[in-house]
PDB file of C-alpha atoms and ligand atoms in Angstrom:
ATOM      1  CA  UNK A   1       0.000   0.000   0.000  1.00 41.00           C
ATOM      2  CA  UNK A   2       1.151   3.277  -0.795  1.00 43.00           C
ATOM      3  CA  UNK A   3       1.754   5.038   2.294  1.00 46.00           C
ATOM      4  CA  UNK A   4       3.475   8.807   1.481  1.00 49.00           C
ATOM      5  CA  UNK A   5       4.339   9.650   5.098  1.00 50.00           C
ATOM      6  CA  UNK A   6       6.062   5.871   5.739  1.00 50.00           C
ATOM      7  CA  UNK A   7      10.295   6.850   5.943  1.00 47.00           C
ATOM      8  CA  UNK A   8      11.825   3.376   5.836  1.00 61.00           C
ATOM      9  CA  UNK A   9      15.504   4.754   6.112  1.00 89.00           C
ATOM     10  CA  UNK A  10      16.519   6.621   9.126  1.00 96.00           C
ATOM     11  CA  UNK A  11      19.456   9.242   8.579  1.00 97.00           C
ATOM     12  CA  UNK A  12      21.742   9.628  11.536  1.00 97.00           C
ATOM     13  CA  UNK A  13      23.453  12.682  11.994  1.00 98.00           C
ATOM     14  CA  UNK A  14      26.256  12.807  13.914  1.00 97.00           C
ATOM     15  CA  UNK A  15      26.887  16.447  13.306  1.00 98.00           C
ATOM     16  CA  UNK A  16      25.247  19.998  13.213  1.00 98.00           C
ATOM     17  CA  UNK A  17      26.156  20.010   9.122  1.00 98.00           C
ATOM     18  CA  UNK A  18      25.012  16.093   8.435  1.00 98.00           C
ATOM     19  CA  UNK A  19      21.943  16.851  10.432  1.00 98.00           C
ATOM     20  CA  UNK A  20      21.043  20.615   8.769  1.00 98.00           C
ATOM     21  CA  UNK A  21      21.672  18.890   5.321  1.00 97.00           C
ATOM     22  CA  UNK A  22      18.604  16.358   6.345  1.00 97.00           C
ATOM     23  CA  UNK A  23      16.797  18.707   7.631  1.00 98.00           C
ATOM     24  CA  UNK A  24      16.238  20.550   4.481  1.00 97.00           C
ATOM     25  CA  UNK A  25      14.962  17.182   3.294  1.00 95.00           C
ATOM     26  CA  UNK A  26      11.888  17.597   5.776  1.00 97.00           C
ATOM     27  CA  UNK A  27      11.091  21.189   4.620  1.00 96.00           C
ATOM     28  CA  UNK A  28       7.638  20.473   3.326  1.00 96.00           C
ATOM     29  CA  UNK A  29       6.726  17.947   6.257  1.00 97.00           C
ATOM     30  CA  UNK A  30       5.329  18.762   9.753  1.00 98.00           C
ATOM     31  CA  UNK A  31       8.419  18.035  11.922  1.00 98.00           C
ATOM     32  CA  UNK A  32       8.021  15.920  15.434  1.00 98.00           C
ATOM     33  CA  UNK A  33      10.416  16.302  17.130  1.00 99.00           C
ATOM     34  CA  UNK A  34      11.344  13.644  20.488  1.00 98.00           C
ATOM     35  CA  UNK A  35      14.892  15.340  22.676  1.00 98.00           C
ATOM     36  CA  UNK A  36      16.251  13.003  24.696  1.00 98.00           C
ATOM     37  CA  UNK A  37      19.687  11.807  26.074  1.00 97.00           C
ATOM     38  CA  UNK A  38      20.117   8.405  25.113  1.00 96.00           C
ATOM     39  CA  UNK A  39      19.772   5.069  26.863  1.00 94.00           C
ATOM     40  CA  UNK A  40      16.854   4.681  25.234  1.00 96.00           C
ATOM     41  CA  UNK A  41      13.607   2.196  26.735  1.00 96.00           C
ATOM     42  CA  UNK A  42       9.852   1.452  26.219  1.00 96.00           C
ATOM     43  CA  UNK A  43       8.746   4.773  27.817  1.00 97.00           C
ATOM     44  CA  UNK A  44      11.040   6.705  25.032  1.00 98.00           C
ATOM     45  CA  UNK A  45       9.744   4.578  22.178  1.00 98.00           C
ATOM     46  CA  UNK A  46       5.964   5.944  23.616  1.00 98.00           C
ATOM     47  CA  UNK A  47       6.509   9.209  22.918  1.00 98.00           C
ATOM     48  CA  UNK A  48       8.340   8.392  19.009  1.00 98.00           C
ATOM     49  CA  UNK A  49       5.394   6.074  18.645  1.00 98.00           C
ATOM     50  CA  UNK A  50       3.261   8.656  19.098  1.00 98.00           C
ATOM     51  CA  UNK A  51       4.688  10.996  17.407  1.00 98.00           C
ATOM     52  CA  UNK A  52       5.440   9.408  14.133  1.00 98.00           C
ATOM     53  CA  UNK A  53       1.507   8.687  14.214  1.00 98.00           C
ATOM     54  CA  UNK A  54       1.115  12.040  14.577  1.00 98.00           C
ATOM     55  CA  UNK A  55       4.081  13.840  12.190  1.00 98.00           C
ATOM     56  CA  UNK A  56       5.205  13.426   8.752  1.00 98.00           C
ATOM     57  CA  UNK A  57       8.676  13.365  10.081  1.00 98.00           C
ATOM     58  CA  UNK A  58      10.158  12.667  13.484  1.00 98.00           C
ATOM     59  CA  UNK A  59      12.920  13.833  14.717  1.00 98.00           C
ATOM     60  CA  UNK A  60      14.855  12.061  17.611  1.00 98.00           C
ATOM     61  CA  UNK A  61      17.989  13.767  19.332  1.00 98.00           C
ATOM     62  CA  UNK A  62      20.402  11.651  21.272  1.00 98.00           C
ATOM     63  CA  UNK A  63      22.722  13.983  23.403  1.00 98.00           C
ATOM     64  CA  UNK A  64      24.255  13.579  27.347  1.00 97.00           C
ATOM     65  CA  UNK A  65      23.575  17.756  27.928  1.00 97.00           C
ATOM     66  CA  UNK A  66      26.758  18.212  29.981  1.00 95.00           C
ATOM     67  CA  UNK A  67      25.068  21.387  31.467  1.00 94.00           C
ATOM     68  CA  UNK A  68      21.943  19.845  33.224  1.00 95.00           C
ATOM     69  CA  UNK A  69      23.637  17.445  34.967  1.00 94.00           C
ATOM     70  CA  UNK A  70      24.668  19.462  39.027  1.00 88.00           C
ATOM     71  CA  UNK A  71      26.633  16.168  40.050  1.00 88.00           C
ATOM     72  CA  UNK A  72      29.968  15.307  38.039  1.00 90.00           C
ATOM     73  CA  UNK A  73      29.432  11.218  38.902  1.00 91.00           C
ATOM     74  CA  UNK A  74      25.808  11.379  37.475  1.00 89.00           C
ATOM     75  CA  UNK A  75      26.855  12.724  33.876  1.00 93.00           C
ATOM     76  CA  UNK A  76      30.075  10.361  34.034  1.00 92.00           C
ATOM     77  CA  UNK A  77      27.767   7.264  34.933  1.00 90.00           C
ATOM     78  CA  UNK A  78      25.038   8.241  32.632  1.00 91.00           C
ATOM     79  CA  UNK A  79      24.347   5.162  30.066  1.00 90.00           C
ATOM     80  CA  UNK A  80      25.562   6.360  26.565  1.00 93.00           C
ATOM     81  CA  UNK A  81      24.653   2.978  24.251  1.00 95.00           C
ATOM     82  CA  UNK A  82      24.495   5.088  20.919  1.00 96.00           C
ATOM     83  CA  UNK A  83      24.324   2.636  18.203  1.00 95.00           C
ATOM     84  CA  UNK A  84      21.629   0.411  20.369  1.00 96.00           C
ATOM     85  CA  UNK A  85      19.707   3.532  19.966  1.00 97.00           C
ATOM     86  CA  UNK A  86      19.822   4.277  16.620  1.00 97.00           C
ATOM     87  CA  UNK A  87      18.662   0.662  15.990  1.00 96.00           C
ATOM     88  CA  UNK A  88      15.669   1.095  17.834  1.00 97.00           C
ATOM     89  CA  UNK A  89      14.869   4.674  16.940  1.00 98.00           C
ATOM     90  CA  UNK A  90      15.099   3.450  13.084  1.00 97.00           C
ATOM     91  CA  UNK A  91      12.815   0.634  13.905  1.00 97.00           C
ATOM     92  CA  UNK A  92      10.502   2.974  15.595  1.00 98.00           C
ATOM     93  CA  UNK A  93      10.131   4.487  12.053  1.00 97.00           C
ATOM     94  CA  UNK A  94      11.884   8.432  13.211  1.00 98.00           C
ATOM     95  CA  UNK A  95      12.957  10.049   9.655  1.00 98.00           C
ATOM     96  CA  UNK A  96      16.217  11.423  11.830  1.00 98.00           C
ATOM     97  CA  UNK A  97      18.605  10.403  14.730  1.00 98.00           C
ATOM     98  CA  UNK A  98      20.509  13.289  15.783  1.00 98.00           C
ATOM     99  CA  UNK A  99      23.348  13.046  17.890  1.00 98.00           C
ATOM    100  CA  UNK A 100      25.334  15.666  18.160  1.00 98.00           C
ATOM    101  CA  UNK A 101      28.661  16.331  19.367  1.00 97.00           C
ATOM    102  CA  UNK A 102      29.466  18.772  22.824  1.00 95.00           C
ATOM    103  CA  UNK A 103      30.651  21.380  20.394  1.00 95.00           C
ATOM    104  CA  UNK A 104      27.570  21.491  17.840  1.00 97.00           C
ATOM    105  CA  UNK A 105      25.593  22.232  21.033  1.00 96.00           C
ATOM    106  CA  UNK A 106      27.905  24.717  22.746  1.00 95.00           C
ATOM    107  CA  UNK A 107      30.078  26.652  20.623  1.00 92.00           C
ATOM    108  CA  UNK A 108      31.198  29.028  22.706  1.00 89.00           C
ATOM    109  CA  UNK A 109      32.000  26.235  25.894  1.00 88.00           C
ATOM    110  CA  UNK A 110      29.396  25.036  28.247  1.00 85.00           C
ATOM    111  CA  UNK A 111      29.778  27.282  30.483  1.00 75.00           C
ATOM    112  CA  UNK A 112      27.509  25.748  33.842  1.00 55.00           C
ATOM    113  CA  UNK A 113      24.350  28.866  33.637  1.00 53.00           C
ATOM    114  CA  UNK A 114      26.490  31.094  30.976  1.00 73.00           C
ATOM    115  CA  UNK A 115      22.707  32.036  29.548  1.00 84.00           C
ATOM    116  CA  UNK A 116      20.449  32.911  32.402  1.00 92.00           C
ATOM    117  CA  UNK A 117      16.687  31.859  31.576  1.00 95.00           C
ATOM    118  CA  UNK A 118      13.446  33.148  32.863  1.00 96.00           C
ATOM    119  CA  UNK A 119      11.796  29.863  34.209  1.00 98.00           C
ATOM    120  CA  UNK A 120       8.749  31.674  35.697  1.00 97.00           C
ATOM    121  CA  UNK A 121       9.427  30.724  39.382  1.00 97.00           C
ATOM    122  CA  UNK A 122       8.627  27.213  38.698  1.00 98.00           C
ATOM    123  CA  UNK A 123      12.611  26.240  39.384  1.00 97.00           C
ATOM    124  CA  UNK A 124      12.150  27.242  42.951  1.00 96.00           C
ATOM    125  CA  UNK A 125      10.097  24.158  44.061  1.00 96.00           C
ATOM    126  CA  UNK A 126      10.667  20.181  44.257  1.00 97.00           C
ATOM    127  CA  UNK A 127      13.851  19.233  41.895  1.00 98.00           C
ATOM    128  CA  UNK A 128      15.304  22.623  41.256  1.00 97.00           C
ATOM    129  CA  UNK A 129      16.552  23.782  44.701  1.00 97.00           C
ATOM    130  CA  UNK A 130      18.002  20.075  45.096  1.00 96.00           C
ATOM    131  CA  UNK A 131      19.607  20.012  41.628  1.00 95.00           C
ATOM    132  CA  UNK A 132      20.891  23.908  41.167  1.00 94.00           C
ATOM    133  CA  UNK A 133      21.081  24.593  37.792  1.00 93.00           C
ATOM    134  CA  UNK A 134      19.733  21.818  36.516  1.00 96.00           C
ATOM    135  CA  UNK A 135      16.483  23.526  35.141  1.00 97.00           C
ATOM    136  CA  UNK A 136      18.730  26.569  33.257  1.00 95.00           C
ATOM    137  CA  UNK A 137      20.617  23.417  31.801  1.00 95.00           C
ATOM    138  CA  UNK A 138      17.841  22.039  30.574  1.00 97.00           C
ATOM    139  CA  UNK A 139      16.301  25.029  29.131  1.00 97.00           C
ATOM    140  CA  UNK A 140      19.949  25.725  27.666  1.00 96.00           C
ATOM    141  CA  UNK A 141      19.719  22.850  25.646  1.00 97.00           C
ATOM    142  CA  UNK A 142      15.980  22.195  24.668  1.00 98.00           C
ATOM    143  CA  UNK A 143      15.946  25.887  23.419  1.00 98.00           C
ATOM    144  CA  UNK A 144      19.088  25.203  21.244  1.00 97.00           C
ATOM    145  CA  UNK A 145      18.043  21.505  19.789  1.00 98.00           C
ATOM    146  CA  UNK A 146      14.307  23.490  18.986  1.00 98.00           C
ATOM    147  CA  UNK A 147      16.608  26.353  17.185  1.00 98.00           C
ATOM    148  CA  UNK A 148      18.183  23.678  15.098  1.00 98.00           C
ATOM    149  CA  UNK A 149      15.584  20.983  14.707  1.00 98.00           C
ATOM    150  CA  UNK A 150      12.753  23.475  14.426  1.00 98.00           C
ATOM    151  CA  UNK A 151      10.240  21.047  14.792  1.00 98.00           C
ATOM    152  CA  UNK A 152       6.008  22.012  14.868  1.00 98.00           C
ATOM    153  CA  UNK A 153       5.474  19.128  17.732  1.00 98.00           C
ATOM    154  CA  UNK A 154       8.081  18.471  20.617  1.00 99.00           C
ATOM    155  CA  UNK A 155       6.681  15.312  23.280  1.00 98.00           C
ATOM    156  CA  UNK A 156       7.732  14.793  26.396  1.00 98.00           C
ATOM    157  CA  UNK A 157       7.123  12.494  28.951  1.00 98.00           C
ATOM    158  CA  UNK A 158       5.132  13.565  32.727  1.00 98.00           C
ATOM    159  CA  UNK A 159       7.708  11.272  34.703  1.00 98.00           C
ATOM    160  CA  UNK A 160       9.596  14.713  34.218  1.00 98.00           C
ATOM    161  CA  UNK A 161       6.775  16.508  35.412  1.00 98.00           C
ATOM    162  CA  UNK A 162       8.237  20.146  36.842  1.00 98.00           C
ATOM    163  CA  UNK A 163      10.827  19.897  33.280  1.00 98.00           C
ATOM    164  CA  UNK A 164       7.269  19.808  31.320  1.00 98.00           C
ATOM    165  CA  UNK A 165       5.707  22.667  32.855  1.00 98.00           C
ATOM    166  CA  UNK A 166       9.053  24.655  32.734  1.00 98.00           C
ATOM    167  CA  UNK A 167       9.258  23.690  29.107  1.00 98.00           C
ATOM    168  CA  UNK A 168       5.440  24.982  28.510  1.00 98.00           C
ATOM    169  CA  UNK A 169       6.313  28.278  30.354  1.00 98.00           C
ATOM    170  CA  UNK A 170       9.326  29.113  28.570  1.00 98.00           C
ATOM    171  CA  UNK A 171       8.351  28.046  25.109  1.00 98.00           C
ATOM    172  CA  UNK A 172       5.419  30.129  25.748  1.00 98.00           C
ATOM    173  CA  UNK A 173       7.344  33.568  27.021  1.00 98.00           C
ATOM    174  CA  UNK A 174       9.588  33.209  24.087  1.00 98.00           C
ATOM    175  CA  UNK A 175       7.149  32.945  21.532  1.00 98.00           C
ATOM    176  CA  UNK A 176       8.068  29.321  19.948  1.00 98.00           C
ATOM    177  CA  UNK A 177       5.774  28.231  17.344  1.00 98.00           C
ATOM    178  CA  UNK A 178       5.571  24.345  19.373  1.00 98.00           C
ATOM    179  CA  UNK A 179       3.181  22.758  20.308  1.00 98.00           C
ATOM    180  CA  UNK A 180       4.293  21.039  23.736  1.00 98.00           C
ATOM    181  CA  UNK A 181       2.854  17.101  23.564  1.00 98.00           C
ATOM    182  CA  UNK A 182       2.601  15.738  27.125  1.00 98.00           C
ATOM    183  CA  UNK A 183       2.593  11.948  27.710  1.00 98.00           C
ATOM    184  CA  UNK A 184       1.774   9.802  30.312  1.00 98.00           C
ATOM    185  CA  UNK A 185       4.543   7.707  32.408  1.00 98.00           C
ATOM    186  CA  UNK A 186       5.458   4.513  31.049  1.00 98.00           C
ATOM    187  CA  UNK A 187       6.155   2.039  33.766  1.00 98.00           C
ATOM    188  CA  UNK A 188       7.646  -1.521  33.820  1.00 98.00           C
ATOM    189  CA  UNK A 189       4.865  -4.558  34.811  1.00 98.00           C
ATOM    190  CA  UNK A 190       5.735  -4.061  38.213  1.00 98.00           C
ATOM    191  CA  UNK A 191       5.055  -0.311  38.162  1.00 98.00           C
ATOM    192  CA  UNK A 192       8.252   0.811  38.090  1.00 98.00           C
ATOM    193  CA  UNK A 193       8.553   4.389  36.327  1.00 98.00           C
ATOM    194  CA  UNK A 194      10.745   3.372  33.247  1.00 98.00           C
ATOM    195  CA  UNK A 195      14.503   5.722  32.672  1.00 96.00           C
ATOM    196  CA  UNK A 196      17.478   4.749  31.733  1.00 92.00           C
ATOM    197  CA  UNK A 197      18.652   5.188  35.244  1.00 93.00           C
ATOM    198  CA  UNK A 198      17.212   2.234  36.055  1.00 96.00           C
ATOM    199  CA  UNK A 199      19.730   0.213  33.664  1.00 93.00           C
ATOM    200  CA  UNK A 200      22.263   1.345  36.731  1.00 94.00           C
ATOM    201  CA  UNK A 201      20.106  -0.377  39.682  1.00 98.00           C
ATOM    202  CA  UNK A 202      21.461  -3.844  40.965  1.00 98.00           C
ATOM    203  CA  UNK A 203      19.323  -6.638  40.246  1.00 98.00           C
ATOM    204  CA  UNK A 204      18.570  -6.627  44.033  1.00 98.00           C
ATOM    205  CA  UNK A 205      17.868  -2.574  43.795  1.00 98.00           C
ATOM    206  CA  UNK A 206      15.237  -3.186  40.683  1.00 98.00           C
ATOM    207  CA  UNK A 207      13.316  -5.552  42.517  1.00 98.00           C
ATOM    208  CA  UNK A 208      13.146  -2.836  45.343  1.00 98.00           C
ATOM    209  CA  UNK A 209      12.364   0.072  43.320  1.00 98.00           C
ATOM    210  CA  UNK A 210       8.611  -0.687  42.905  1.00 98.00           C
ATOM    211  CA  UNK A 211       7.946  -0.574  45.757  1.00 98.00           C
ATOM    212  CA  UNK A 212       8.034   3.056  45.225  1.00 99.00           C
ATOM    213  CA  UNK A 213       5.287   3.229  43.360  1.00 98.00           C
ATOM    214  CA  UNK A 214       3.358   1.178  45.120  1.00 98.00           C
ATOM    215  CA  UNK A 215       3.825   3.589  48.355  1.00 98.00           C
ATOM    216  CA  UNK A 216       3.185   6.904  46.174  1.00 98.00           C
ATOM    217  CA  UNK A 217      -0.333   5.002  44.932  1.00 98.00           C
ATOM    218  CA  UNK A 218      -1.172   5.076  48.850  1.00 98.00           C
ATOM    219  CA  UNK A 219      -1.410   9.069  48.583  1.00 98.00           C
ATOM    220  CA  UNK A 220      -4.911   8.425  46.662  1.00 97.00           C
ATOM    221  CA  UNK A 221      -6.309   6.977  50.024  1.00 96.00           C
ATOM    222  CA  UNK A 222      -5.401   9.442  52.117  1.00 97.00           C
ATOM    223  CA  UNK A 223      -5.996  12.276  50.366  1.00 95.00           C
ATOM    224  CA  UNK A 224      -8.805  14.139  52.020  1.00 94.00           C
ATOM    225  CA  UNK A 225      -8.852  11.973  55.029  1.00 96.00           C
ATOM    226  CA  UNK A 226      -5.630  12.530  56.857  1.00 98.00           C
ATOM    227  CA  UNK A 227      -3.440  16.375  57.090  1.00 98.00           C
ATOM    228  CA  UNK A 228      -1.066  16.235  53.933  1.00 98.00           C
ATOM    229  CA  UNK A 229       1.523  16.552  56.045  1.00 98.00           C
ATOM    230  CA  UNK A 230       0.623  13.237  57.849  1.00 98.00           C
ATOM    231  CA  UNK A 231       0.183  11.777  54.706  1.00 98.00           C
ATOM    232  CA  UNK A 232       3.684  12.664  53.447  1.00 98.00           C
ATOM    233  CA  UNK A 233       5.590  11.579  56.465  1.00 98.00           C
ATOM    234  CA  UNK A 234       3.119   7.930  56.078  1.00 98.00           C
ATOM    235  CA  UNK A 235       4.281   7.836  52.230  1.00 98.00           C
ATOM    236  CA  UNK A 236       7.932   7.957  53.289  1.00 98.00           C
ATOM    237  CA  UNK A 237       7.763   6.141  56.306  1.00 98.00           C
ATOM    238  CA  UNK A 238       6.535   3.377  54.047  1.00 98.00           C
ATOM    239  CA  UNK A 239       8.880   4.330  50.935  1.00 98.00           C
ATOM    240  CA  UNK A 240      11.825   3.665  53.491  1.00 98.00           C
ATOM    241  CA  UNK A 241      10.425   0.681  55.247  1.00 98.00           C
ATOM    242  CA  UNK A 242      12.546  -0.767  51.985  1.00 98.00           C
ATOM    243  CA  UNK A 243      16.266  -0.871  53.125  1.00 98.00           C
ATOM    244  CA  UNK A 244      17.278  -0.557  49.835  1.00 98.00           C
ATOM    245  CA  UNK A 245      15.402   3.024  49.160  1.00 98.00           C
ATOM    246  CA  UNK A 246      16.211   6.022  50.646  1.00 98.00           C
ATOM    247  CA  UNK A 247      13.058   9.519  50.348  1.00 98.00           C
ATOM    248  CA  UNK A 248      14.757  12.353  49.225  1.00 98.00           C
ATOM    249  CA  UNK A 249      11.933  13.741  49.376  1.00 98.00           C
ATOM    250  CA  UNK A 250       7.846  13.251  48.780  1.00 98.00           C
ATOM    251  CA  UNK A 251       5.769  16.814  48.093  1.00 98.00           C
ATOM    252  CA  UNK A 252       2.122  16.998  47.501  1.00 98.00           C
ATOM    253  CA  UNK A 253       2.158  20.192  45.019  1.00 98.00           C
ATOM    254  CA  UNK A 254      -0.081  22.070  43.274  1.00 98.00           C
ATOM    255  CA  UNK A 255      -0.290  20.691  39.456  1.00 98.00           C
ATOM    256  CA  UNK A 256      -0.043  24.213  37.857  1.00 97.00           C
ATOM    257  CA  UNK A 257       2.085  26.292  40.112  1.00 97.00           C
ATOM    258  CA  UNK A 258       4.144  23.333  41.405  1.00 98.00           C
ATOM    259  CA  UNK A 259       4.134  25.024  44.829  1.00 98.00           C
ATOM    260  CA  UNK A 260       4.001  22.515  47.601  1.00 98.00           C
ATOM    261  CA  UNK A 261       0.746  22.655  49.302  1.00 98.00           C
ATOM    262  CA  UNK A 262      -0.593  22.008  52.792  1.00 97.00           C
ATOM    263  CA  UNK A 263      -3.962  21.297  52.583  1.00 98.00           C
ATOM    264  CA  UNK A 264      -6.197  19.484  50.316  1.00 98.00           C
ATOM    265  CA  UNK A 265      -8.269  21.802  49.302  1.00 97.00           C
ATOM    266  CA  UNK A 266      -5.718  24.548  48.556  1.00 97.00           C
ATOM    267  CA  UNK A 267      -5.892  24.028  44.540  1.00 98.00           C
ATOM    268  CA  UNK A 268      -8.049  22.113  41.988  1.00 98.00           C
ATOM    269  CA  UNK A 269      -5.207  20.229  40.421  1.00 98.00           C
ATOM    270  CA  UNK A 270      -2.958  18.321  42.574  1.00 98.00           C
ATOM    271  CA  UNK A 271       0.263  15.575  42.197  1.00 98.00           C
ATOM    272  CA  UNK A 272       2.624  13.898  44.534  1.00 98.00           C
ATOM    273  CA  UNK A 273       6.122  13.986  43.070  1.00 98.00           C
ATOM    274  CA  UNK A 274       9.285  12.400  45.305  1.00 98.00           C
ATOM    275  CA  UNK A 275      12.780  11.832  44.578  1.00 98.00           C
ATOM    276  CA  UNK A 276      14.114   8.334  46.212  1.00 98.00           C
ATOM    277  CA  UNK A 277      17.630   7.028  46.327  1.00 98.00           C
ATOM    278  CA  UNK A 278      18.258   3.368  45.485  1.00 98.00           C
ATOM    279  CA  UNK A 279      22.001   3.170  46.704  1.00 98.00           C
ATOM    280  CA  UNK A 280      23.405   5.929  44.345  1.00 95.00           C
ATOM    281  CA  UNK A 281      21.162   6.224  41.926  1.00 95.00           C
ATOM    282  CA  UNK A 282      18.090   8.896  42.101  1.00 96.00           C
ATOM    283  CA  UNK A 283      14.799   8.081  40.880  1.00 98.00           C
ATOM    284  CA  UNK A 284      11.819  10.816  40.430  1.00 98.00           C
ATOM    285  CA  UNK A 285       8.348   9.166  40.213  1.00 98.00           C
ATOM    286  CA  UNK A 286       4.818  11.327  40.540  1.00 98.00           C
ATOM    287  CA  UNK A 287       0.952  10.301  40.135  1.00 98.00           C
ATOM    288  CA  UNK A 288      -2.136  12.662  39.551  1.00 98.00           C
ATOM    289  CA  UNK A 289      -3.887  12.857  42.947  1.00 98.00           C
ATOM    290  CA  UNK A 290      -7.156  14.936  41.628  1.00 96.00           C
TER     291      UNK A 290
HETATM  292  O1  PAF B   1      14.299  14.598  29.706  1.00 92.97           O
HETATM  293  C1  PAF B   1      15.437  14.486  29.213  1.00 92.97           C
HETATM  294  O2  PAF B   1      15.887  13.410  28.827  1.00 92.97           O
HETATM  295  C2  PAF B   1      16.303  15.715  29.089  1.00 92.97           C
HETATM  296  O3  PAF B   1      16.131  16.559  30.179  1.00 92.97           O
HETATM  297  C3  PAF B   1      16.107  16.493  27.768  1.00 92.97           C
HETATM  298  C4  PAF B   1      14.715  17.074  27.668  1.00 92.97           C
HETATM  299  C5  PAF B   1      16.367  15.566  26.611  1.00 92.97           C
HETATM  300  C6  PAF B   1      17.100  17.647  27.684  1.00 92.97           C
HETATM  301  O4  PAF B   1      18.423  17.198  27.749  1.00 92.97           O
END
């Protein structure tokens, strides 16, 4: 059957030039585009699924941003398993894989916050005082892959949740013609919330880690019935009844302004987001309370 959108060969540019030269092939096609930073797994292949239903041409980027990451160990350790990647993001039917080098990103140095960005306050909640930086980083980068890659459609997933709603705010106060796609978490049978940090978790650590999850879901009960602040310290009481997991933290916040809330009734939308530790490695998780 003749199907005019279908792009059977993926191009993978491993450059700025190789990947502006494809580009122009995708002038006359609405561009999706998917950012992410390797390591790829089922939840990433959710979004390019979706997108390529939704796109003439998707666009996946494959880059370790050097200037999001606030702990030196974290970007050494991340998993970088580039041609694994372009294997599945060709099979996933993206038009481009584009995987860039430190220097196509950051031609005048990566400077750690060289180009201060307006985040709308929503930085000063939940991951960003924890991770300083880590937010500018990320707005650093997404606002120089959409400069390149251009794209009508950009998806991201909600286990991020605060880097979606700073992405929606700033692609909104600096006018980018994008429409921001947000997906749901894709988790592992066992609930797990699916990342490619989870590739660094002992086998005994994965088996703990859903039990994260599992403690989070507990917030649905409670809500309403107990003080959220009783039903935070329950949540990590429980979370660290688990040797293996250690709460950061666990915030009940309010889904629009991320501000942490006290009471239940304080705002229309809320979500419980945490950060745990399993060992070294941190793992974010959050669910849609109402
Ligand atoms: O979510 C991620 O993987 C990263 O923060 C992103 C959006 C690709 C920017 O480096």
């Amino acid at each position: 059957m003749f199907a005019p959108n279908l792009i059977t060969t993926m191009i993978t540019a491993k450059s700025l030039a190789e990947f502006q030269s494809a580009r122009k092939s995708l002038e006359d096609k609405v561009v999706g585009f998917v950012p992410t930073m390797g390591a790829l797994h089922e939840g990433h292949a959710s979004l390019i699924r979706r997108a390529v239903s939704e796109c003439g041409a998707v666009v996946v980027s494959d880059f370790v941003n050097p200037t999001q990451f606030n702990n030196k160990t974290d970007f050494d350790t991340y998993p970088r398993v580039l041609e694994r990647d372009c294997a599945f993001v060709e099979s996933l039917g993206a038009a481009v894989l584009f995987a860039p080098s430190v220097e196509d990103i950051y031609p005048a140095g990566t400077d750690y916050n060289k180009k201060v960005f307006d985040l709308g306050g929503l930085d000063q909640y939940g991951e960003g005082p924890r991770r300083p930086g880590h937010f500018n980083g990320m707005a650093q980068v997404v606002t120089r892959l959409f400069d390149i890659v251009r794209p009508a459609k950009a998806y991201f997933g909600e286990k991020d949740f605060q880097q979606l709603a700073i992405i929606e705010y700033f692609v909104k106060d600096l006018g980018y013609p994008i429409e921001i796609v947000r997906c749901p978490i894709a988790r592992a049978e066992d609930g797990l919330a699916l990342s490619s940090r989870n590739n660094l978790l002992t086998p005994a650590q994965r088996s703990a880690a859903p039990h994260i999850y599992r403690s989070i879901l507990k917030a649905k009960e409670m809500a309403g019935s107990i003080p959220v602040n009783e039903a935070i310290r329950t949540i990590t009481s429980l979370i660290d009844s688990e040797p293996l997991l250690r709460t950061e933290y666990v915030e009940i916040i309010n889904s629009l302004t991320l501000r942490p809330v006290t009471d239940w009734n304080e705002a229309e939308h809320l979500r419980l987001t945490c950060a745990v530790y399993a060992g070294q490695v941190r793992l974010i998780d959050n669910i849609d309370l109402k």
